Short mmCIF file of N, CA, C and O and ligand atoms in Angstrom, two decimals:
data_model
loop_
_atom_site.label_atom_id
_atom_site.label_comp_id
_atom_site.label_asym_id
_atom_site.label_seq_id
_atom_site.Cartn_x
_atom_site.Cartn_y
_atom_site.Cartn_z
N UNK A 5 104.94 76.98 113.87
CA UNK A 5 105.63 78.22 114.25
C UNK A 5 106.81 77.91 115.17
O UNK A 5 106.75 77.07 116.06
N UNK A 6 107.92 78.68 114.86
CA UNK A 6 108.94 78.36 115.84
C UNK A 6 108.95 78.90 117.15
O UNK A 6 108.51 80.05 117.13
N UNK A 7 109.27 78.52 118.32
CA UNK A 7 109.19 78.96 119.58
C UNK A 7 109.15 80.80 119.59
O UNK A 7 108.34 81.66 119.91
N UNK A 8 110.58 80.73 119.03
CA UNK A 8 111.24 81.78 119.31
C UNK A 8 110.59 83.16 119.15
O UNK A 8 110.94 84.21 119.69
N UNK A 9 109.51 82.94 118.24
CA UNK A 9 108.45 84.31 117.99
C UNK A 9 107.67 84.46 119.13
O UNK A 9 107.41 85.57 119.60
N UNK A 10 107.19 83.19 119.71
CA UNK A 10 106.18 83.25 120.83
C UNK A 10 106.81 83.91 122.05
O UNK A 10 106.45 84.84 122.76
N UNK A 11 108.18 82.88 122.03
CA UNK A 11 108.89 83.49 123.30
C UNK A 11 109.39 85.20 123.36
O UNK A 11 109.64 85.92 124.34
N UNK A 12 109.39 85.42 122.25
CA UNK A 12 109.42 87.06 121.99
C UNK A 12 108.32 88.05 122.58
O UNK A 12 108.39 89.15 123.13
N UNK A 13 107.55 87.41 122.31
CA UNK A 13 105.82 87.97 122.69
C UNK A 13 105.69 87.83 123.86
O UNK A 13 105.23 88.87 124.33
N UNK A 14 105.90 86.91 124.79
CA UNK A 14 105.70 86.40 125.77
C UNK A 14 106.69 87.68 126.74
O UNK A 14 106.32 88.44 127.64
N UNK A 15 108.06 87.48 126.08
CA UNK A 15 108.63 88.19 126.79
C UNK A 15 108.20 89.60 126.99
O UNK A 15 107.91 89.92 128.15
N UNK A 16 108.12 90.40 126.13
CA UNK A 16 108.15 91.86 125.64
C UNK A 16 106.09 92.13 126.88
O UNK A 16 105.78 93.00 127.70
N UNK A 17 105.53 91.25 126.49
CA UNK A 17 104.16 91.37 127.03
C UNK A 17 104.21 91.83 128.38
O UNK A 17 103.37 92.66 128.72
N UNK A 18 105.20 91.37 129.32
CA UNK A 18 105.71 91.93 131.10
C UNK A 18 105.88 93.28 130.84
O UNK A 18 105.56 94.09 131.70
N UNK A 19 106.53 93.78 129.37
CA UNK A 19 106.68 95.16 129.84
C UNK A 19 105.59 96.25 129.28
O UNK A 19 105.93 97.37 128.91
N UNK A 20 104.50 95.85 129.28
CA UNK A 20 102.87 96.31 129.12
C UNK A 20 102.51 97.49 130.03
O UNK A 20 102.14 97.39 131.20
N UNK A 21 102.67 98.54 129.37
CA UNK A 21 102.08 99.47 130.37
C UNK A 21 100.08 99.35 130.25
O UNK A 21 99.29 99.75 129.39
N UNK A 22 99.91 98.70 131.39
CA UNK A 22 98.12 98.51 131.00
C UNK A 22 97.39 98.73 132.39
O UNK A 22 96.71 97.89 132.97
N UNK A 23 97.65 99.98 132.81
CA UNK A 23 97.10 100.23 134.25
C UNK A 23 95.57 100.31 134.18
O UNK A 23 94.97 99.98 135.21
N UNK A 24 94.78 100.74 133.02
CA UNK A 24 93.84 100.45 132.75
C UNK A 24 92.88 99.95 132.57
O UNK A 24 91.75 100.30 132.93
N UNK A 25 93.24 98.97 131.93
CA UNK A 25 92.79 97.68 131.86
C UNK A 25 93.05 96.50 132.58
O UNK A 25 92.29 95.53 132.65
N UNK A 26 94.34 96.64 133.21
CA UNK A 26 95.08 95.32 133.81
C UNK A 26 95.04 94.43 132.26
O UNK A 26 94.32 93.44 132.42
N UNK A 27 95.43 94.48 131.22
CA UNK A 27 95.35 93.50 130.12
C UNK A 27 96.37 93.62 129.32
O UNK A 27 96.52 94.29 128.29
N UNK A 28 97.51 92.46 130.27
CA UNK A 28 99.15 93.11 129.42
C UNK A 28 98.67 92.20 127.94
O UNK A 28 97.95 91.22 128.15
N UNK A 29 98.99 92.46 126.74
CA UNK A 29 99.31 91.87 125.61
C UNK A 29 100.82 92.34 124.81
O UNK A 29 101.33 93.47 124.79
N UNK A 30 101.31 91.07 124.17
CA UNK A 30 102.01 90.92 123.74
C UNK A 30 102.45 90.49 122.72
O UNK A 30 102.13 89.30 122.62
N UNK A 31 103.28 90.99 121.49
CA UNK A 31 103.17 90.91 119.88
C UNK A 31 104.53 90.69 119.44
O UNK A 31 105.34 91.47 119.94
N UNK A 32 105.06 89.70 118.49
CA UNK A 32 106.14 89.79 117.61
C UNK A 32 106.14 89.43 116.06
O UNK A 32 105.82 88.41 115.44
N UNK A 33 106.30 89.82 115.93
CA UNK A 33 106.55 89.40 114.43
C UNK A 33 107.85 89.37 113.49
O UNK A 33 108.74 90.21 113.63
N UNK A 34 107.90 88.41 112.60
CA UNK A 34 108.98 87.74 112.32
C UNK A 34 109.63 88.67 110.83
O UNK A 34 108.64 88.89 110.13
N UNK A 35 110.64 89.15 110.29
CA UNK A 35 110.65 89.80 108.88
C UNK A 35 111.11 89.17 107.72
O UNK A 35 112.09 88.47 107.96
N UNK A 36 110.82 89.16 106.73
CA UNK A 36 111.97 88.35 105.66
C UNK A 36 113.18 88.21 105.96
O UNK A 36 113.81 87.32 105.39
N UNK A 37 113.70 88.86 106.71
CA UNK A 37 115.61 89.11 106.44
C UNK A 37 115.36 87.53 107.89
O UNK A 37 116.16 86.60 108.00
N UNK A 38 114.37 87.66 108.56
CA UNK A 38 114.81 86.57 110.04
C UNK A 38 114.50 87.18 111.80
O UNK A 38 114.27 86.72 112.92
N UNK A 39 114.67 88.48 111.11
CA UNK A 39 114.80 89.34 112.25
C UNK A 39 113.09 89.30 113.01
O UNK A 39 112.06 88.94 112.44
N UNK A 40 113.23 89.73 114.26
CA UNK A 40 111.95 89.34 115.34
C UNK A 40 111.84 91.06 115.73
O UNK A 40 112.92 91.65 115.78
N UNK A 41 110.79 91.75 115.95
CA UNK A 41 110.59 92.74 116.51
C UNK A 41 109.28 92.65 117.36
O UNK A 41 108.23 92.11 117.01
N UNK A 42 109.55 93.30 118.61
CA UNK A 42 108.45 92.93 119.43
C UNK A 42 107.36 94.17 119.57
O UNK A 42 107.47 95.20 118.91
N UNK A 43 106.42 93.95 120.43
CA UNK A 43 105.92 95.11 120.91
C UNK A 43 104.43 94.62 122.04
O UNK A 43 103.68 93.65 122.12
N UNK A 44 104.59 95.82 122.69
CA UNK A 44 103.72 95.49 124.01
C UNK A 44 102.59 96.53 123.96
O UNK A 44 102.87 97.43 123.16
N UNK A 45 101.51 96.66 124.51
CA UNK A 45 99.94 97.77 124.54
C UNK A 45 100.71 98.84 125.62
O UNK A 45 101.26 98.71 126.71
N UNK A 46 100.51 99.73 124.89
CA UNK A 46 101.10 101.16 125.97
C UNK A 46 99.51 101.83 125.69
O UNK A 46 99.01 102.34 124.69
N UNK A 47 99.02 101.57 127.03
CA UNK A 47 97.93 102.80 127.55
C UNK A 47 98.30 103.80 128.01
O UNK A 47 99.35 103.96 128.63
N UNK A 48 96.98 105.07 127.62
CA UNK A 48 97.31 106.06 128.40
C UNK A 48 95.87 106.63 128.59
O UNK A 48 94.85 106.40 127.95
N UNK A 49 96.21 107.75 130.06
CA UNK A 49 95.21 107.82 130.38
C UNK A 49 93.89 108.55 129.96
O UNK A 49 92.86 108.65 130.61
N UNK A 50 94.22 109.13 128.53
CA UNK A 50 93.23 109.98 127.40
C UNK A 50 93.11 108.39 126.80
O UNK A 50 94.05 107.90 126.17
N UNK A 51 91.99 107.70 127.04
CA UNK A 51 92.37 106.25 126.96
C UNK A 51 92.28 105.94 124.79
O UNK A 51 92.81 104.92 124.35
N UNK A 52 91.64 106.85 123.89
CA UNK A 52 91.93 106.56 122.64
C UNK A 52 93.35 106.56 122.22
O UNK A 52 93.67 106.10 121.13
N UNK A 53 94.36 107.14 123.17
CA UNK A 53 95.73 107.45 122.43
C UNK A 53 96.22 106.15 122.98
O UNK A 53 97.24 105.96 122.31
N UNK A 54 96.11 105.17 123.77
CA UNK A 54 96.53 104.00 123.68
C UNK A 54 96.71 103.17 122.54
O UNK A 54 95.93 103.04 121.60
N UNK A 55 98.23 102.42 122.76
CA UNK A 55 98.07 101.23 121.20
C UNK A 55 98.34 100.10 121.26
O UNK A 55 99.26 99.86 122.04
N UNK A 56 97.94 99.30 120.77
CA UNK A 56 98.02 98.06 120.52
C UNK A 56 99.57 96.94 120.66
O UNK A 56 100.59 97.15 120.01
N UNK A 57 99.45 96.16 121.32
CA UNK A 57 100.82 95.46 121.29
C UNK A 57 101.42 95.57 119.68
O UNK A 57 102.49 96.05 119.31
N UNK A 58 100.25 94.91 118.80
CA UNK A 58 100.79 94.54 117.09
C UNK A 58 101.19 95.92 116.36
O UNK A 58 101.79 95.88 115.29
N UNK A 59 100.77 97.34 117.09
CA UNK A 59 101.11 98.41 116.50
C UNK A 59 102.69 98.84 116.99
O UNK A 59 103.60 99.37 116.35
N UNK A 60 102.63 98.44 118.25
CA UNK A 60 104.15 98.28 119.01
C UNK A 60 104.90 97.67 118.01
O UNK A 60 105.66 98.50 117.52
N UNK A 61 105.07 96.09 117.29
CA UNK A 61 105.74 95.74 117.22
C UNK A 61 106.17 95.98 115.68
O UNK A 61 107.33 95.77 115.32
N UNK A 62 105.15 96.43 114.79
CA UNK A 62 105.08 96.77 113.46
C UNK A 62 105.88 98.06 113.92
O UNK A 62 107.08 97.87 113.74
N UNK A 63 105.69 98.94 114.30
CA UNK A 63 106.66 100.23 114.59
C UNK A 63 107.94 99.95 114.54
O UNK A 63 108.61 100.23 113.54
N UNK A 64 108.56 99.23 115.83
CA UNK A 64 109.56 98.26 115.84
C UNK A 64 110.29 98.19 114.48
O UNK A 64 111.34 98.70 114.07
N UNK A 65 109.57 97.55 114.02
CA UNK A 65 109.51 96.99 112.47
C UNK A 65 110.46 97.75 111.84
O UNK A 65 111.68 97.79 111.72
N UNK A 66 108.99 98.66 111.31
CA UNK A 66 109.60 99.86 110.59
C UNK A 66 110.59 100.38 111.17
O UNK A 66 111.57 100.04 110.51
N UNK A 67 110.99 101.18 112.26
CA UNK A 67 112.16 101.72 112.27
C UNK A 67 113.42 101.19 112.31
O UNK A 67 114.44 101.82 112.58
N UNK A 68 113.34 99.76 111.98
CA UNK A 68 114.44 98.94 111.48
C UNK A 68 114.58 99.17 110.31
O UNK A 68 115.55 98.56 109.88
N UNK A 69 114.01 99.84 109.48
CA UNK A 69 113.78 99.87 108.10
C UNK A 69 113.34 98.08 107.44
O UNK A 69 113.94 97.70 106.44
N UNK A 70 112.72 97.51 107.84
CA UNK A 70 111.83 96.48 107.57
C UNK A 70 110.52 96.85 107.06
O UNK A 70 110.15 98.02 107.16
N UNK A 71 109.77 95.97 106.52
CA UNK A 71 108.49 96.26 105.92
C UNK A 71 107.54 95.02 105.46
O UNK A 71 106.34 95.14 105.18
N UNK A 72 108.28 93.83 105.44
CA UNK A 72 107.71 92.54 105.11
C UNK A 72 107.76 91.80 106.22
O UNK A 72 108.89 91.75 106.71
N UNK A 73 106.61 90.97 107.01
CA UNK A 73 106.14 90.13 107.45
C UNK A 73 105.86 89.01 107.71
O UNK A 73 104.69 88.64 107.84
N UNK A 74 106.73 88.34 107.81
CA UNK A 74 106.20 86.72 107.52
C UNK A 74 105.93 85.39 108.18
O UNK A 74 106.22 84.24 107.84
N UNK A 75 105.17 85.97 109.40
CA UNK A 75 104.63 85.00 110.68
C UNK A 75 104.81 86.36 112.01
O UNK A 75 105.65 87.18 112.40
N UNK A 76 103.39 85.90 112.34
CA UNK A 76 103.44 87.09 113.67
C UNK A 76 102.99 85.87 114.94
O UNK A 76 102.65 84.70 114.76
N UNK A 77 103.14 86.68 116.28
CA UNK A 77 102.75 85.76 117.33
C UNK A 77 101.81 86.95 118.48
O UNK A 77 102.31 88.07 118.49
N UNK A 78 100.86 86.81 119.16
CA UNK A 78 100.50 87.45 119.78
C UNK A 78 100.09 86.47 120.87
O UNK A 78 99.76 85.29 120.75
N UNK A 79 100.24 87.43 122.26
CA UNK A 79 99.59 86.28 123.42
C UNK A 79 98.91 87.31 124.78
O UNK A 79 99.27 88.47 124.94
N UNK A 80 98.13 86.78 125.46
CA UNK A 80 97.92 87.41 126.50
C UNK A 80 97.33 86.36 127.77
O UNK A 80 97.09 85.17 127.57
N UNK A 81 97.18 86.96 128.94
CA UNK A 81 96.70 85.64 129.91
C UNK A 81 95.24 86.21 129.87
O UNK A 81 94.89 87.17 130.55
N UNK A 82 94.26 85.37 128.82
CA UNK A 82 93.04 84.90 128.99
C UNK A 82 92.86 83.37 128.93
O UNK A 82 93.67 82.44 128.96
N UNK A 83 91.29 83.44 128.81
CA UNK A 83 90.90 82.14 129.06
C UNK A 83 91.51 81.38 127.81
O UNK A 83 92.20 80.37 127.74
N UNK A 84 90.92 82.34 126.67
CA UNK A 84 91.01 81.83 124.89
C UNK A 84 91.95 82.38 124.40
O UNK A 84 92.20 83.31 125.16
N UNK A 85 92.95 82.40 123.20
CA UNK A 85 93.46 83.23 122.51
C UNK A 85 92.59 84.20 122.44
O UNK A 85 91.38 84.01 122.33
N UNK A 86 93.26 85.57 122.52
CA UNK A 86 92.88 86.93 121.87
C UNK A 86 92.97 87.13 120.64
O UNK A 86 94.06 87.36 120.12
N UNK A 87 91.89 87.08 119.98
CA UNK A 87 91.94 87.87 118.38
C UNK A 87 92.60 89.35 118.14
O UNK A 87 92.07 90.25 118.80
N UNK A 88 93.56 89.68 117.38
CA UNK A 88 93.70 91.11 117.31
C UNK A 88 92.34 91.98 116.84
O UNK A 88 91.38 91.62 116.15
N UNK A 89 92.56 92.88 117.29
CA UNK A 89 91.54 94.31 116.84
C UNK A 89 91.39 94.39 115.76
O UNK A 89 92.33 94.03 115.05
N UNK A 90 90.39 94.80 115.22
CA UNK A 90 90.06 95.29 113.75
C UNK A 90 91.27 96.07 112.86
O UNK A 90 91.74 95.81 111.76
N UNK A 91 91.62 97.38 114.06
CA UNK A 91 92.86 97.95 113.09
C UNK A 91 93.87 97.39 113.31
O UNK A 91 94.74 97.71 112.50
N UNK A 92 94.35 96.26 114.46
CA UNK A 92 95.51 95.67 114.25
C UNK A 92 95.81 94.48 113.30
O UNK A 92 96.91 93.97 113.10
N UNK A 93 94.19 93.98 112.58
CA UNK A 93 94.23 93.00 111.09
C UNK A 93 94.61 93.98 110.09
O UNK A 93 95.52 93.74 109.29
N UNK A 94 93.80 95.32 110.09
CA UNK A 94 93.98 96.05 109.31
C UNK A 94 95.98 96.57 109.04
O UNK A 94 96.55 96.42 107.95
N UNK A 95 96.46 96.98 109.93
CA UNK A 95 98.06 97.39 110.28
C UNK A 95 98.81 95.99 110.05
O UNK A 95 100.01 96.02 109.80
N UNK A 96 98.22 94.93 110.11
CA UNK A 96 99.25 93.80 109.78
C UNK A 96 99.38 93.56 108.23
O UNK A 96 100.39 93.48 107.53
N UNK A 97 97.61 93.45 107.80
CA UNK A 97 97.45 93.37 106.04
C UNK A 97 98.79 94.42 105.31
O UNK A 97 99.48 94.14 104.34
N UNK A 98 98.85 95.79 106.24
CA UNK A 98 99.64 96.89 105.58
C UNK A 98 101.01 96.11 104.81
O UNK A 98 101.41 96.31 103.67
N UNK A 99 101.75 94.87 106.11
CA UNK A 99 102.96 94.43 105.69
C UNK A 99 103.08 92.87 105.72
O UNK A 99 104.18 92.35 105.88
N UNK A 100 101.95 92.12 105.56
CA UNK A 100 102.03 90.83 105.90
C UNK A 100 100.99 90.25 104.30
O UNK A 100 100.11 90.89 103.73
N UNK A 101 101.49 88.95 103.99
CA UNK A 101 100.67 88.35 102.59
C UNK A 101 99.38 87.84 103.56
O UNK A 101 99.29 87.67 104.77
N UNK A 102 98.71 87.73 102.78
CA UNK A 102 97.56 87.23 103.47
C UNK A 102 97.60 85.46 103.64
O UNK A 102 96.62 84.74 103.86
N UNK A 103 98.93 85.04 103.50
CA UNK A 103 98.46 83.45 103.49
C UNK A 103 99.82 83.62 104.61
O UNK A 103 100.50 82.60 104.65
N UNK A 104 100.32 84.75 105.52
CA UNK A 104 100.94 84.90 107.00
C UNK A 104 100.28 84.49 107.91
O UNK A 104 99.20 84.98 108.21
N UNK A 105 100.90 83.38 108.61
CA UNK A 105 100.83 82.29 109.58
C UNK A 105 100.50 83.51 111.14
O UNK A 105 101.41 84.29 111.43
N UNK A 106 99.30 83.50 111.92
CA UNK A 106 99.48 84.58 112.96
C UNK A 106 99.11 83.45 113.73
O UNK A 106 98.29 82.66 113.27
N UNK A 107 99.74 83.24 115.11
CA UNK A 107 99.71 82.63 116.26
C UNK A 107 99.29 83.36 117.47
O UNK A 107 100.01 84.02 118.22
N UNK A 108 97.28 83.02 117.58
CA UNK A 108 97.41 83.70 118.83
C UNK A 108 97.65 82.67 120.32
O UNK A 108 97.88 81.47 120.21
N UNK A 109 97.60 83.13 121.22
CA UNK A 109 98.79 82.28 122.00
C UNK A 109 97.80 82.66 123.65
O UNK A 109 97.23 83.75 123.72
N UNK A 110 97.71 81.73 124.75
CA UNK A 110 97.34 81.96 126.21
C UNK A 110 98.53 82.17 126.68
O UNK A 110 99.47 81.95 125.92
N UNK A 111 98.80 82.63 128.05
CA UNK A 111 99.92 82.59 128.91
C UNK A 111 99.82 80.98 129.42
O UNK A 111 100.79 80.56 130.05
N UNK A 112 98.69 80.06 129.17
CA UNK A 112 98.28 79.17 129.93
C UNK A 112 98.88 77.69 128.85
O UNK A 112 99.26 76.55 129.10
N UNK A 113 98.70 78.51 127.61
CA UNK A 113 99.45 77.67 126.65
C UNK A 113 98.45 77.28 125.41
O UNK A 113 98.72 76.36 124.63
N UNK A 114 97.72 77.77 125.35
CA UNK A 114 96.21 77.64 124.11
C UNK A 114 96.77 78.19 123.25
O UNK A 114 97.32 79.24 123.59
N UNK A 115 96.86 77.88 122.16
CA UNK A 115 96.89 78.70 120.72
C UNK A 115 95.95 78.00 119.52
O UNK A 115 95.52 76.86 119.33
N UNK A 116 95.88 78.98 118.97
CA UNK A 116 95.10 79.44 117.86
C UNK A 116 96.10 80.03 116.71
O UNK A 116 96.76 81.07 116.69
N UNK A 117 95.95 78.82 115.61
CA UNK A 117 96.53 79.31 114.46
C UNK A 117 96.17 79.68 113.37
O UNK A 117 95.71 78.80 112.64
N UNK A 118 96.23 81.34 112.76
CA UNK A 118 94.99 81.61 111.54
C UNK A 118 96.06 81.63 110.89
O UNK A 118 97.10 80.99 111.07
N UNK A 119 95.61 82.85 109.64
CA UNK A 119 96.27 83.97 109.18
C UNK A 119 95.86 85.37 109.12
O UNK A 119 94.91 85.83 109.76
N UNK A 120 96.79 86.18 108.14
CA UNK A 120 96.58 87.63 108.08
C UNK A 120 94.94 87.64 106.94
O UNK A 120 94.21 88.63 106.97
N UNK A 121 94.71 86.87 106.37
CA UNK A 121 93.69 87.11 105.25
C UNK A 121 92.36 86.17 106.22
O UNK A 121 91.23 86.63 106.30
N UNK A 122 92.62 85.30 106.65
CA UNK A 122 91.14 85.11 107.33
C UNK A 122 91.19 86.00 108.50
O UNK A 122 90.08 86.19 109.00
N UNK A 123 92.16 86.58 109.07
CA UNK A 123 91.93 87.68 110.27
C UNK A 123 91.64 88.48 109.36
O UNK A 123 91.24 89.40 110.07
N UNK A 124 91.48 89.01 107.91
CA UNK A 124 90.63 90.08 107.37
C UNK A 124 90.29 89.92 105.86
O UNK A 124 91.04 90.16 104.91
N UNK A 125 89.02 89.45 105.83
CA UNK A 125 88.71 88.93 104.34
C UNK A 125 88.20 90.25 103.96
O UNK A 125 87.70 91.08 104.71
N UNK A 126 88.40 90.34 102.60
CA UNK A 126 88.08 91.24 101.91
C UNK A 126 88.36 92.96 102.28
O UNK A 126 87.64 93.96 102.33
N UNK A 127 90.01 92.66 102.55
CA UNK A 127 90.78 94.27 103.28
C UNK A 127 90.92 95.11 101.85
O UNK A 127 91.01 94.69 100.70
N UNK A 128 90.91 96.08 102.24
CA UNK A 128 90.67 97.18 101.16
C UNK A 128 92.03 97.54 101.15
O UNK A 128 92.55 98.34 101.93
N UNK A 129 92.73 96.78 100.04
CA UNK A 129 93.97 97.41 99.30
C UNK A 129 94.34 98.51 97.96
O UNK A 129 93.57 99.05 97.16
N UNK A 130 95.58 98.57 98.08
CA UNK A 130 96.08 100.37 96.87
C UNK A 130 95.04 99.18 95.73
O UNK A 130 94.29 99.94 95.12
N UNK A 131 94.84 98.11 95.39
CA UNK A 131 94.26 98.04 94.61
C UNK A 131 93.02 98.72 94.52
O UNK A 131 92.94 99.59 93.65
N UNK A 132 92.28 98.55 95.06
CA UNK A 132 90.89 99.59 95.10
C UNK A 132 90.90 100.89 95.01
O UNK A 132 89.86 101.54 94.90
N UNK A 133 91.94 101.37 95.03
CA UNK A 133 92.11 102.73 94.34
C UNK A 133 92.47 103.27 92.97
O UNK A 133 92.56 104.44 92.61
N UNK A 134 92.68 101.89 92.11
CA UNK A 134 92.80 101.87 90.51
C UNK A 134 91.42 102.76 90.08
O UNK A 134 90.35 102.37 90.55
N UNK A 135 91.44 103.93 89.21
CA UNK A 135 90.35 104.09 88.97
C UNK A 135 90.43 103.41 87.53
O UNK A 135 91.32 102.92 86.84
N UNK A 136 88.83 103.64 87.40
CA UNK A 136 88.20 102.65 86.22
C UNK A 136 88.46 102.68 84.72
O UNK A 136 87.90 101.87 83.98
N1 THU B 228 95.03 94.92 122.90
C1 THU B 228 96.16 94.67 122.18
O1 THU B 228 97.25 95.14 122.53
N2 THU B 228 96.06 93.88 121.09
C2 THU B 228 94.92 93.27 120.67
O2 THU B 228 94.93 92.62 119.65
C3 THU B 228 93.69 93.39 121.47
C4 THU B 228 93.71 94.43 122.53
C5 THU B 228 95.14 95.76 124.09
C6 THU B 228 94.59 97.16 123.94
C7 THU B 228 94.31 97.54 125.38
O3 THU B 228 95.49 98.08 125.95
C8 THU B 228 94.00 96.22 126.04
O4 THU B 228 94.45 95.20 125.17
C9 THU B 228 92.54 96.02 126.35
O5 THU B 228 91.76 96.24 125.23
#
């Protein structure tokens, strides 16, 4: 992975609204065209309407009019890389191939390199809606 996604993540992660939790995280992801869009966890205090750094940065995304995916980076200061959330494998599958390179990342310098398809085997795509 090239720096420059991490350092994206890294950066954008300071501006974490996470009074809540104290648990800034931080997300970028890379698009076909080259382009980097970031995004950070904005809590709030009805604490379900909070979202996810990777939903931050897929938003991002989209309102670039982007839609393809092709290497994400996420980081936060724990001990281990942070795995994304269930719906944030789920929201990445939406725009990422499943053989997308995801880098999760420490502030301390640990990473962990999967992808989008072992962060979610067997995701329920428009294929499963073919009827029979
Ligand atoms: N969080 C993320 O932003 N991304 C993840 O993949 C895991 C969890 C955030 C949500 C919440 O603001 C905080 O981390 C603690 O769960």
């Amino acid at each position: 992975m090239s720096d420059d996604l991490l350092a994206a993540a890294r950066t954008v992660r300071e501006n974490a609204h996470a009074p809540y939790s104290n648990f800034k995280v931080g997300a970028a992801v890379r698009t076909k065209s080259g382009a980097i869009y970031s995004g950070c966890n904005v809590e709030n205090v009805a604490y379900p309407e909070g979202t996810c750094a990777e939903a931050g940065a897929i938003a991002a995304m989209a309102a670039a009019g982007e839609y393809e995916i092709t290497e994400v980076a996420v980081i936060a200061d724990s001990p281990e890389p942070v795995p994304c959330c269930g719906g944030c494998r789920q929201k990445l599958a939406e725009f990422a191939a499943r053989d997308v390179t995801v880098t999760l990342a420490t502030i301390s310098g640990v990473t962990l390199v999967t992808t989008v398809g072992d962060l979610l085997p067997g995701a329920f795509d428009a294929s499963h809606m073919d009827k029979a």
